Amino acid sequence: MNQNNATEIQKTWWKESVIYQIYPRSFCDSNGDGIGDIQGIISKLDHLQELGVNIVWLSPIYASPNDDNGYDISDYYGIMQEFGTIEDFDQMLAEMKKRNLKLMMDLVVNHSSDEHQWFQESRKSKDNPYRDFYFWRKGENGNSPSNWRSFFSGSAWQYDPTTEEYYLHLFTKKQPDLNWENEKLRQEIYKMMRFWLDKGISGFRMDVIPFISKHLDFPPAYLDNFDKTMKEIYANGPRIHEFLQEMNREVLSKYDITTVGEGAGISVHQGIEYVSSDKKELHTIFHFDHMGLDRNPKNHMDGIGTYKLSAFKKIFTDWHQALGSKGWNSLFLSNHDFPRMVSRFGNDQEYRIESAKSLATVLFTLRGTPYIYQGDEIGMVNYPFQNIEDFRDVQVLNAYKEALEEQQDMEKFLDSQRRFTRDHARTPMQWDESENAGFTGGKAWIGIHPNYLEVNVKKSRQDRDSVMNYYKKLINLRKQNLTLVYGDYEIFYEDSEQIYCYLRSMNEDKLLIINNISSHTADFELPKHLQESGKELLLSNYEVSVAQSIKTLVLRPYEVRIYRLQ
Ligand code: TEU
Ligand code: CA
């Protein structure tokens, strides 16, 4: 199990960094229109500096008609009107630099908006110079060209009367897929990437990047299994590695930056092909194996809502091994596409604070680069969505229309949305106890969690034992102990459904993480070959007597401890 390769890993800044994701629409509103914006972000940079993060990943801020909150870009060089101007952007970047914060932008190039000029041209005629920037196909006897389905309900093909052909859109019909087979398109994208890099940004998070190379025969999708379709049909197409290597050669390799690919559809065996240091493609990917644990693979918007800790641990262990010393992992338990991590993997009722800390410890003590999603650092939880009017996400709204048409059981439908909607992650950041949680002076674009009087940044700052102060300690601990970054990983009690225990070691340094990820007390026994003499307690989320023996322990719910062993 133990991979003795810590010393072979090449050390570099992006492996030692902590990344904070901002969803700009919901972070901070500076002008009272209810929508977060760039000036709002600038006003909160001190919070990020105080936390100790190094890199900010901004979800898209480019010009967009907002069919999918900015993941539908109409001008890659412009800023979304609601968010501000390019001058605001430059100011933000300068303010970040002052605080030693690097900026990572979202790169959404599997698709554009249908309002992008390229698409406007493309749809005009079959011989338009931009026709081939997208996928246009004739229908088959009045049907769409293949049975592919969109992530956001319905067919992935949209008929366009002007030229009597269909175009492909894996997401909404306002997000047509770009055709990477076209050399000119690729060069346009590289040019655009250089524009932002030359401004001084430090990297890209690449949206659904495994989808950019398509199987041009559009083979039949498995209609009863979305997960399989994603892995085998939509992702990892024939030219994917060629495209990424070209992008790396022409753009990425010329700058001292970092990259993370959104790895939807990449299996544990394929990950290394994208991130191996020999391959010169990406630095890291987000894999989604743990994000599927509570879902129904046939329908990614439904599921069971619970998960097995043994399966969770196995995923992290397998990825650690698969990436070895040549790859690098990214560690995340939530982002803007999923419910809140405390509600999903912890206990958002009686152990909200304890479980927020226990889960955060997983993020900061495994090998990889940790990501904090906005609000997780104060232990934000799922929002009590009730009626369809409460939701904003196009994924829910489209699925709702479809469910109505299909005369589905609407209460059952809503119940599943209430648990799994992406909107849980998108309710506004809770800054203080003032009206609207300090997010806006106006009316927020989406509901604000009613618990904001209790759960907010201001209160967290004042409370010594808050989730936020624990995050600060974790970030600091990781900075002080490179063993947590690069160290080898040895897991104990793999089959336990309560305890996640592992040793991180590098040279002579040994750090033991004992984590009860459950709502019940758990009996723990120190693994036989480990010595407790000379142990040093580095961090815990309950009061612990330093002298206490750890040969056997009864761990309290979500109790976590980090020890240095001799
Ligand atoms: O997400 C891609 C993706 O795989 C998601 O559709 C995911 O499966 C889903 O959200 C889970 O419910 C990226 C972005 O992160 C997402 O916000 C965008 O909507 C999507 O791409 C299209 O750009
Ligand atoms: Ca605003």
PDB file of C-alpha atoms and ligand atoms in Angstrom, residues 28-37 82, ligand 2:
ATOM      1  CA  CYS A  28     -20.254  39.891  -2.889  1.00  0.00           C
ATOM      2  CA  ASP A  29     -22.410  42.548  -4.542  1.00  0.00           C
ATOM      3  CA  SER A  30     -20.964  46.072  -4.524  1.00  0.00           C
ATOM      4  CA  ASN A  31     -23.783  48.042  -6.194  1.00  0.00           C
ATOM      5  CA  GLY A  32     -27.017  46.667  -4.790  1.00  0.00           C
ATOM      6  CA  ASP A  33     -28.367  44.969  -7.915  1.00  0.00           C
ATOM      7  CA  GLY A  34     -28.416  41.645  -6.049  1.00  0.00           C
ATOM      8  CA  ILE A  35     -25.654  40.104  -8.186  1.00  0.00           C
ATOM      9  CA  GLY A  36     -22.089  39.627  -7.022  1.00  0.00           C
ATOM     10  CA  ASP A  37     -19.446  41.513  -9.019  1.00  0.00           C
ATOM     11  CA  GLU A  82     -23.259  42.583 -14.368  1.00  0.00           C
TER      12      GLU A  82
HETATM   13 CA    CA B   2     -23.685  43.848  -8.427  1.00  0.00          CA
END
